[in-house]
Short mmCIF file of C-alpha atoms in Angstrom, two decimals:
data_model
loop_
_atom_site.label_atom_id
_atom_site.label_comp_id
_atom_site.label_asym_id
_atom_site.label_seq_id
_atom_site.Cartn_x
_atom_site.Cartn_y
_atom_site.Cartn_z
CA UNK A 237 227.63 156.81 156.33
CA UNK A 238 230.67 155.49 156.16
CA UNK A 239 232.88 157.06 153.12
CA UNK A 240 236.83 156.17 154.01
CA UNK A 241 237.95 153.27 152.17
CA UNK A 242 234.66 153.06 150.39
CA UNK A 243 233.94 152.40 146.50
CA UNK A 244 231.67 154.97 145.25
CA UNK A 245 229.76 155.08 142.24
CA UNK A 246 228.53 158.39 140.92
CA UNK A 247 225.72 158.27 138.26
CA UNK A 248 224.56 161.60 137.17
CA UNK A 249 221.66 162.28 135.53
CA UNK A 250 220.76 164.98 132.87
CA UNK A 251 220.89 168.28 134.38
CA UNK A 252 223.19 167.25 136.83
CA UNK A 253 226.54 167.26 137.81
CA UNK A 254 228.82 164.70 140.20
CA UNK A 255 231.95 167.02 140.34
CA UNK A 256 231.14 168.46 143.49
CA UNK A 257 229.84 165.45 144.88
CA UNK A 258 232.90 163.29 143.51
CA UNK A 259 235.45 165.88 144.95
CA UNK A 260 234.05 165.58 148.24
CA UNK A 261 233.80 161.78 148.42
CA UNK A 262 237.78 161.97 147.43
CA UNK A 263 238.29 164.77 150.21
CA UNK A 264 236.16 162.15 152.83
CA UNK A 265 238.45 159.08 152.40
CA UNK A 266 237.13 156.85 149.49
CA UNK A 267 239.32 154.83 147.88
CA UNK A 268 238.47 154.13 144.33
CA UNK A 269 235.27 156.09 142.64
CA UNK A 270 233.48 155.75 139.17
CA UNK A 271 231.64 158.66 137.45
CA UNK A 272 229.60 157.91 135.16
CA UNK A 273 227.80 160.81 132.92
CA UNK A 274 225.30 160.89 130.18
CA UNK A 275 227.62 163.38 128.18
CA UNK A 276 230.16 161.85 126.47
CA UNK A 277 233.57 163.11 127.66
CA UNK A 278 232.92 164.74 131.47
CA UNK A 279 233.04 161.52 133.57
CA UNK A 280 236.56 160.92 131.91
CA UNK A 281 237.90 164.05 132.26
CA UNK A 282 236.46 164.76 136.18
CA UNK A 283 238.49 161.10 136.52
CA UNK A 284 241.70 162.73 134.85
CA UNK A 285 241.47 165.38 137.23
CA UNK A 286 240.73 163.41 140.58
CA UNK A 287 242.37 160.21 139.97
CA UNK A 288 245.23 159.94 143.07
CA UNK A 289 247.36 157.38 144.60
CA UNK A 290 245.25 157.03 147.40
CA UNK A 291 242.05 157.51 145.47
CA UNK A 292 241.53 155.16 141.79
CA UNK A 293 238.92 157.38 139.57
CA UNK A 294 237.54 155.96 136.76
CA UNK A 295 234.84 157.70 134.35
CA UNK A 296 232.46 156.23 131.80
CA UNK A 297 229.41 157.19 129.85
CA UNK A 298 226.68 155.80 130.90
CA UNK A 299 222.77 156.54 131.51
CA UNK A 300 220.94 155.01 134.83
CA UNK A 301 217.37 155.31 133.44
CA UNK A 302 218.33 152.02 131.71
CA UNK A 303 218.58 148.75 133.43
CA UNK A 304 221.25 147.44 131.03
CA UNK A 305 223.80 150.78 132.02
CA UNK A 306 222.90 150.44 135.94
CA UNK A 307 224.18 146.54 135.04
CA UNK A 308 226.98 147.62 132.64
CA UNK A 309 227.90 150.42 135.37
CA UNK A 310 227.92 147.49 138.70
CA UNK A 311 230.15 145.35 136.52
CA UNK A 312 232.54 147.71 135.70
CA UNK A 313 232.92 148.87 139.15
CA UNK A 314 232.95 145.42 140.56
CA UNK A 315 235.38 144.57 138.06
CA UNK A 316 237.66 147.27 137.71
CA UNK A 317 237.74 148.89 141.51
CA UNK A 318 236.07 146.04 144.14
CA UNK A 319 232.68 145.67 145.50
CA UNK A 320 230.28 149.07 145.37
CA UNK A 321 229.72 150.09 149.02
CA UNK A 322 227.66 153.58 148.20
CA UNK A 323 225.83 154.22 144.65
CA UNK A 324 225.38 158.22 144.36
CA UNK A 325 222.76 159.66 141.95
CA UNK A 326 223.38 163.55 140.75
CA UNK A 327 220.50 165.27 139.44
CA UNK A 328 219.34 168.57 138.73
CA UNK A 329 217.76 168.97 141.89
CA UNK A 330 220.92 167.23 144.48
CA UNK A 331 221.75 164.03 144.64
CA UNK A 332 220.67 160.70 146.78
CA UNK A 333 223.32 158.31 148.23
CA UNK A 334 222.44 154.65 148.34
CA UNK A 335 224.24 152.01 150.70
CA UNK A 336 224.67 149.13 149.11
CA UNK A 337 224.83 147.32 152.74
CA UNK A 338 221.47 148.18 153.26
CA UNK A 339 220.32 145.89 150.72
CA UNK A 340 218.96 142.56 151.34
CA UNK A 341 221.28 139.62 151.64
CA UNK A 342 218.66 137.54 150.58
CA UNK A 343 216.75 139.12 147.33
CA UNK A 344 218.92 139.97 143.76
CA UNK A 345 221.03 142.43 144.29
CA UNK A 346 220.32 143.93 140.67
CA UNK A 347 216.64 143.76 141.14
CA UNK A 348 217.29 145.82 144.46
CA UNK A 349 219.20 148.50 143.30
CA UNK A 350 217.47 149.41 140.30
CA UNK A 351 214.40 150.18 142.81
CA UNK A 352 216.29 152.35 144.63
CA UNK A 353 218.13 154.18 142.11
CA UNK A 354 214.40 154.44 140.59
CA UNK A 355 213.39 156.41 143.83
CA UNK A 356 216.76 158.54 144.07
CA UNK A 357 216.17 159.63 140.19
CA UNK A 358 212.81 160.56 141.47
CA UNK A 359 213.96 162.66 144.15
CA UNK A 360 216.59 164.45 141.94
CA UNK A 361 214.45 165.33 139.19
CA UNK A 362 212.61 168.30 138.95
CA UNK A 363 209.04 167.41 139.45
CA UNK A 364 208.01 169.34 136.14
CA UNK A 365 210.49 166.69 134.19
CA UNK A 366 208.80 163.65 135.50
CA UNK A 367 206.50 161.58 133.85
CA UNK A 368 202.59 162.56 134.36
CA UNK A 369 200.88 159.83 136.63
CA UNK A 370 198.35 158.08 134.41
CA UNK A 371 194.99 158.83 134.98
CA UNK A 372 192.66 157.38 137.24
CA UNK A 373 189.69 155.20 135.61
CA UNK A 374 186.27 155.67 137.04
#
């Protein structure tokens, strides 16, 4: 994976945390990252703290179980710091890194993402958190 020069977003879930994670995609190379956190506050203040020359940092509230955030959050980014190349999910249980280049040129980009983000929440929430499967009907 490919980090120098890279935009990163960080989305962390409840339970999580993307300081760590942020301060090593900053110590790897990227050049402009956005944090976004369910609590109102710690994405913003992580960006005080990281934001460089070399390195933009931008943090926002936001909350990736939603379609509309994931949407609000790519069009920020996009916006503000360039197209996303990696999309990081921080949960209570690690984090997942999604490369954006590995998504179909052909199919919506949106659509795409939110089905992997989907899986990374899945794999960076603790199992007990998740949502029961539904029953089987005989």
């Amino acid at each position: 994976m490919r980090v120098t020069g890279a935009v990163v977003v960080i989305a962390v879930l409840d339970g999580g945390s993307g300081a760590e994670l942020a301060r090593r995609f900053t110590a790897a190379g990227a050049a402009r990252l956005l944090i976004a956190d369910l609590r109102p506050g710690v994405a913003e203040d992580l960006a005080t703290e990281l934001d460089r020359p070399d390195c933009h940092v931008v943090g926002v509230s936001g909350d990736i179980h939603r379609p509309s955030d994931i949407a609000a959050l790519v069009s920020t980014a996009v916006k503000h710091l360039g197209p996303i190349d990696l999309f990081a999910v921080a949960g209570p249980d690690g984090e997942r890194i999604v490369q954006l280049a590995d998504l179909p040129d052909h199919l919506d980009p949106l659509a795409d993402l939110l089905a992997l983000l989907g899986e990374a929440i899945g794999e960076v929430v603790p199992q007990q958190r998740r949502s029961p499967e539904p029953a089987a009907v005989a």
